[in-house]
C-alpha atoms as an extended CHARMM CRD file, in Angstrom:
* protein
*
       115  EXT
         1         1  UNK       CA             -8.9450000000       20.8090000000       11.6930000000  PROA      1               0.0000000000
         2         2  UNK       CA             -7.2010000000       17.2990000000       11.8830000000  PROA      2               0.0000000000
         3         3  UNK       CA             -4.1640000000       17.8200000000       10.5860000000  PROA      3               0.0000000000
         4         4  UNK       CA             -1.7370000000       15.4020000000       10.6860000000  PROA      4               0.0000000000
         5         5  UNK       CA              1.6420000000       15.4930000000       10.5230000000  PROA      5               0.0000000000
         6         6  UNK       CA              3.5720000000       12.5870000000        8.1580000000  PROA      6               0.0000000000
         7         7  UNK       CA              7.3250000000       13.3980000000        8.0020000000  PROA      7               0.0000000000
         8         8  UNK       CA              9.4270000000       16.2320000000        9.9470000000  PROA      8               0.0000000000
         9         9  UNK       CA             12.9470000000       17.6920000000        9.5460000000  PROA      9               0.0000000000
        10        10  UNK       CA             14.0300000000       21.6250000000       10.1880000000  PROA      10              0.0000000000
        11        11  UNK       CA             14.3670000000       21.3210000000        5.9250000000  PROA      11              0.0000000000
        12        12  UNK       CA             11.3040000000       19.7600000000        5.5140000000  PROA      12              0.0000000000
        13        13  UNK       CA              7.9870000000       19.0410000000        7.1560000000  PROA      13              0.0000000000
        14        14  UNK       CA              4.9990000000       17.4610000000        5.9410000000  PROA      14              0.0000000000
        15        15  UNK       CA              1.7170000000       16.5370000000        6.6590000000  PROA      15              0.0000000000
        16        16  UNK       CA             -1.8750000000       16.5180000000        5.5820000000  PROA      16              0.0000000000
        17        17  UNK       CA             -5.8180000000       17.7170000000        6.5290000000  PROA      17              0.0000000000
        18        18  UNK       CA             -8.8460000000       16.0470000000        6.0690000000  PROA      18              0.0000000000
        19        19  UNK       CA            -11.3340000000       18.4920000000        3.2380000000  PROA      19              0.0000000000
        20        20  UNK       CA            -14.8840000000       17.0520000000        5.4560000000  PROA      20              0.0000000000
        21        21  UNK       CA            -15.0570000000       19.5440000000        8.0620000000  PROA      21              0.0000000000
        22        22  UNK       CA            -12.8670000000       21.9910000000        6.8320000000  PROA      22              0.0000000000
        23        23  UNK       CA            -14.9010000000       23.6700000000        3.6110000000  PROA      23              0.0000000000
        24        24  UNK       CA            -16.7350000000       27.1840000000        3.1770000000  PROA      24              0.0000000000
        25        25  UNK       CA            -20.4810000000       26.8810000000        2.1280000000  PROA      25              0.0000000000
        26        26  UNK       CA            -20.3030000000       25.9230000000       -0.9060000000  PROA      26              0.0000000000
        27        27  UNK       CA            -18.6630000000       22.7950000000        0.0420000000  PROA      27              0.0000000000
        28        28  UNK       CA            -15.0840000000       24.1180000000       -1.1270000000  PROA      28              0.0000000000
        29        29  UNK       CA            -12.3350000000       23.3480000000        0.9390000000  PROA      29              0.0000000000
        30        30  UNK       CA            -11.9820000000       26.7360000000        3.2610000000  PROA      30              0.0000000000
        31        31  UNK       CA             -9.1070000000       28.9610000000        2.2230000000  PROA      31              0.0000000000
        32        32  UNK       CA             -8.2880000000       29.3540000000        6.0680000000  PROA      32              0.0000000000
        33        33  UNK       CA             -8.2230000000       26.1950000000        6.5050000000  PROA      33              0.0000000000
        34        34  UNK       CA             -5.4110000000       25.9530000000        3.8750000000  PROA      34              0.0000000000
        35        35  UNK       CA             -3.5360000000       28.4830000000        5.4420000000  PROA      35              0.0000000000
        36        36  UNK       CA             -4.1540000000       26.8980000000        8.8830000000  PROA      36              0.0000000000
        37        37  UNK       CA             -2.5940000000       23.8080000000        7.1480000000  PROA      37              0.0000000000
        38        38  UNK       CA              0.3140000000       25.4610000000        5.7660000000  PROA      38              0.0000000000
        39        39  UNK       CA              1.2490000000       27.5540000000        8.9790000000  PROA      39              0.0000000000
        40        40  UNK       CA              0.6510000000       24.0780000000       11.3550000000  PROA      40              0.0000000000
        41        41  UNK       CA              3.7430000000       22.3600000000        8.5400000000  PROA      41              0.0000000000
        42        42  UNK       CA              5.7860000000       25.7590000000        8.0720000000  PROA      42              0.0000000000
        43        43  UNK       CA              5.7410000000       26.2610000000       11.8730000000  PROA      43              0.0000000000
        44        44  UNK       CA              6.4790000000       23.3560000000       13.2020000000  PROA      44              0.0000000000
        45        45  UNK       CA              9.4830000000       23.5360000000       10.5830000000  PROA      45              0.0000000000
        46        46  UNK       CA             10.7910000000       26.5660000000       12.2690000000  PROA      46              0.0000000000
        47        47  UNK       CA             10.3300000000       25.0640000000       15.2470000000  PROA      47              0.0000000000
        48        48  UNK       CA             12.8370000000       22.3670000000       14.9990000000  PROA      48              0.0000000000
        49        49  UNK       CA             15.2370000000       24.2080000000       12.6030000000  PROA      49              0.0000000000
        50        50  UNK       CA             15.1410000000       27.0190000000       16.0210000000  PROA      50              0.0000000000
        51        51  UNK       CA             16.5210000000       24.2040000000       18.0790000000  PROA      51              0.0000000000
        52        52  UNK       CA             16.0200000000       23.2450000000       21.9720000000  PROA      52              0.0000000000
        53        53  UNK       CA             15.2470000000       26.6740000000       24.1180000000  PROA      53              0.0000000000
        54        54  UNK       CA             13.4580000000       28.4380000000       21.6300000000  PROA      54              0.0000000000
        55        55  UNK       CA             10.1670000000       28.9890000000       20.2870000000  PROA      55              0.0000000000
        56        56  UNK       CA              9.2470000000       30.1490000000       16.3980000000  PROA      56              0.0000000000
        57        57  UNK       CA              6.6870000000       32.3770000000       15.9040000000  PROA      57              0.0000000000
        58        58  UNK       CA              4.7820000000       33.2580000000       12.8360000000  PROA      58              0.0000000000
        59        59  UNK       CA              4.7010000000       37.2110000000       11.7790000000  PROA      59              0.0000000000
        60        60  UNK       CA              3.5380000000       36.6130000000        7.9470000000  PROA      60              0.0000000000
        61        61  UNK       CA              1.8540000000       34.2020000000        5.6280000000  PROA      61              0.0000000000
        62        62  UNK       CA              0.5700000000       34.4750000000        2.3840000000  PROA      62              0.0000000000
        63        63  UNK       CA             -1.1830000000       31.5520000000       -0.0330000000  PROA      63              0.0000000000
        64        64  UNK       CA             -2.0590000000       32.1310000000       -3.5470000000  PROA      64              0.0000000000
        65        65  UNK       CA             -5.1970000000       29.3360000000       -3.8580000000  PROA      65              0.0000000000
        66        66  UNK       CA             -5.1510000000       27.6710000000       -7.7340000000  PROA      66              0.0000000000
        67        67  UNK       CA             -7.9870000000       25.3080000000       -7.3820000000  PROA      67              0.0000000000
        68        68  UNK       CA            -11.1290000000       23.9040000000       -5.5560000000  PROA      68              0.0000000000
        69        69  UNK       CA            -11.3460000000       20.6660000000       -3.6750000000  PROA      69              0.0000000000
        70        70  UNK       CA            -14.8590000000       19.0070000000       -2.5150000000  PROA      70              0.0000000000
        71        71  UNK       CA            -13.6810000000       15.9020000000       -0.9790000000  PROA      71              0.0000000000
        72        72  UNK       CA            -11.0370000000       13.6670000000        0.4970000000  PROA      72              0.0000000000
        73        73  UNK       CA             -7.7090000000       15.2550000000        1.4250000000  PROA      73              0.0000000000
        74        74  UNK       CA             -4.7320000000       17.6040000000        1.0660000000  PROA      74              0.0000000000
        75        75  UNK       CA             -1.0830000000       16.8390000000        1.6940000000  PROA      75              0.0000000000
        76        76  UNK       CA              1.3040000000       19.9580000000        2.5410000000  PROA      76              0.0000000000
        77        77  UNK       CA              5.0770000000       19.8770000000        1.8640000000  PROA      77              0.0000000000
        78        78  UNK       CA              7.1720000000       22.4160000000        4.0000000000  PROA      78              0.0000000000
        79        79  UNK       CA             10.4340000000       23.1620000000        2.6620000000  PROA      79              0.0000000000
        80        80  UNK       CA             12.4140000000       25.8560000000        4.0700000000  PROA      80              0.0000000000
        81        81  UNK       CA             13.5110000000       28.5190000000        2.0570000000  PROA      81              0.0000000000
        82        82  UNK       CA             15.6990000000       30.8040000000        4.6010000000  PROA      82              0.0000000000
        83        83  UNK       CA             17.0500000000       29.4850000000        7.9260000000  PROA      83              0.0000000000
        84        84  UNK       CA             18.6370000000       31.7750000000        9.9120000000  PROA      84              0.0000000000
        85        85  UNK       CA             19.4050000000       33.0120000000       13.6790000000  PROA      85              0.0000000000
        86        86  UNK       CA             16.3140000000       35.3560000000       14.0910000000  PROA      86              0.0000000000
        87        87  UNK       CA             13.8140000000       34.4280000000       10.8150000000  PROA      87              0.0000000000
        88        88  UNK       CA             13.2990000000       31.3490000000        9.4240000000  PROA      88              0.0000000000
        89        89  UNK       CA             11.0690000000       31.1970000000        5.5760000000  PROA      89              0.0000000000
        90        90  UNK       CA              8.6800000000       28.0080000000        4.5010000000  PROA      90              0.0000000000
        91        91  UNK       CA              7.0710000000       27.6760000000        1.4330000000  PROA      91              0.0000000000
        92        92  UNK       CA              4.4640000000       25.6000000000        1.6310000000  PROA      92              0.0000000000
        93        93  UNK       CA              2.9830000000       23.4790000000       -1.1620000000  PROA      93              0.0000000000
        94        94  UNK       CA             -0.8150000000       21.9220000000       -0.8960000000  PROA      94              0.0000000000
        95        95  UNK       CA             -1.7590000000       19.2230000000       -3.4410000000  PROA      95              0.0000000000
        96        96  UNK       CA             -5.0530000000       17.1370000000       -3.6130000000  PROA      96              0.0000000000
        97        97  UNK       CA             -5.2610000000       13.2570000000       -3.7910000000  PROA      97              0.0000000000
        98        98  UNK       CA             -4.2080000000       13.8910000000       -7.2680000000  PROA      98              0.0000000000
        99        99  UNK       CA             -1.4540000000       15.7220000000       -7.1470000000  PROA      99              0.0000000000
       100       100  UNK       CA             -2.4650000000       18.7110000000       -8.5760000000  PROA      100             0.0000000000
       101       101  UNK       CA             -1.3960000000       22.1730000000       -6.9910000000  PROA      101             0.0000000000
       102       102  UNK       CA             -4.3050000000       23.1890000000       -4.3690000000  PROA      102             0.0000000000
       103       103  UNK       CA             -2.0150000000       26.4080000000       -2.5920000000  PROA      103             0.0000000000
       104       104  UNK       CA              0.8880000000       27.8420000000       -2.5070000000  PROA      104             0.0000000000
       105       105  UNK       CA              1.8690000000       29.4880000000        0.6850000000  PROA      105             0.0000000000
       106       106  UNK       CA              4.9990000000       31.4070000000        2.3100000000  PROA      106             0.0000000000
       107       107  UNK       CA              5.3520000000       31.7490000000        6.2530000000  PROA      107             0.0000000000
       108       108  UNK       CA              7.9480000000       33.5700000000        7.7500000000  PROA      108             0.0000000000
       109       109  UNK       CA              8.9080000000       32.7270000000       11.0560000000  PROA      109             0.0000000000
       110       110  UNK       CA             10.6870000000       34.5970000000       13.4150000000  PROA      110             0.0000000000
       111       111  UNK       CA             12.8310000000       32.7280000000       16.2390000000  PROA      111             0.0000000000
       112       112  UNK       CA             12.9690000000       33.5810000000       19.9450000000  PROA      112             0.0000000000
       113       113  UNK       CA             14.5420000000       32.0420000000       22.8760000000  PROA      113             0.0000000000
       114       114  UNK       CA             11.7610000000       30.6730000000       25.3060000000  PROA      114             0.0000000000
       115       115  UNK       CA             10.7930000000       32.4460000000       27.9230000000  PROA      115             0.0000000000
C-alpha cells in the first residue's frame, strides 16, 4: 500500500499513501485503500496513546468518501477523539495534494494488555 508515516503522538498521527497502485478500475483511488490508510494512522495512534505492554486493536471503522483522486498522493491526519483505559476513538481526515477533503473516517480502538 506504501503508506508512510510523517509525524506520531498518542493525540495525533499522520502520514500519507501513494494513489499509483492503490486505485479501483477506473483508475480512482480504491475506497479500501482509504480506509486501509486511515486504520494504519488511527491505529498506530491507539497504539502509543495504550502505552508499553499493550496492544490496540481495531473493532470499527467507518469513512464517508467526498471525492475522487487519479494521481499523486493522500495525506491522513489522526487526531484522537476519545482516549481512555479500554477504547480509544480517531477520526481520521484524508486530503489530496490540494488540500481538499478526500475521506473522512472514525476508528475505534479497543486496548488490551499484550499477551
Amino acid at each position: 500500500m506504501g503508506v508512510e508515516y510523517v509525524e506520531g503522538t498518542p493525540e495525533r498521527v499522520v502520514g500519507r499513501m501513494p494513489v499509483n497502485g492503490n486505485t479501483q478500475p477506473y483508475g480512482l483511488l480504491h475506497g479500501g485503500a482509504s480506509c486501509v490508510l486511515a486504520e494504519s494512522l488511527g491505529s498506530a495512534g491507539a497504539a502509543l496513546h495504550a502505552g508499553p505492554g499493550r496492544i490496540a486493536v481495531g473493532i470499527e471503522i467507518n469513512a464517508t468518501h467526498h471525492r475522487s483522486v487519479t494521481g499523486g498522493y493522500v495525506t491522513g491526519v489522526a487526531t484522537r477523539v476519545h482516549g481512555g483505559r479500554t477504547l480509544a476513538t480517531y477520526e481520521i481526515v484524508i486530503t489530496d495534494e490540494q488540500d481538499r477533503r478526500v475521506c473522512t473516517a472514525r476508528l475505534t480502538c479497543m486496548l488490551r494488555d499484550r499477551p
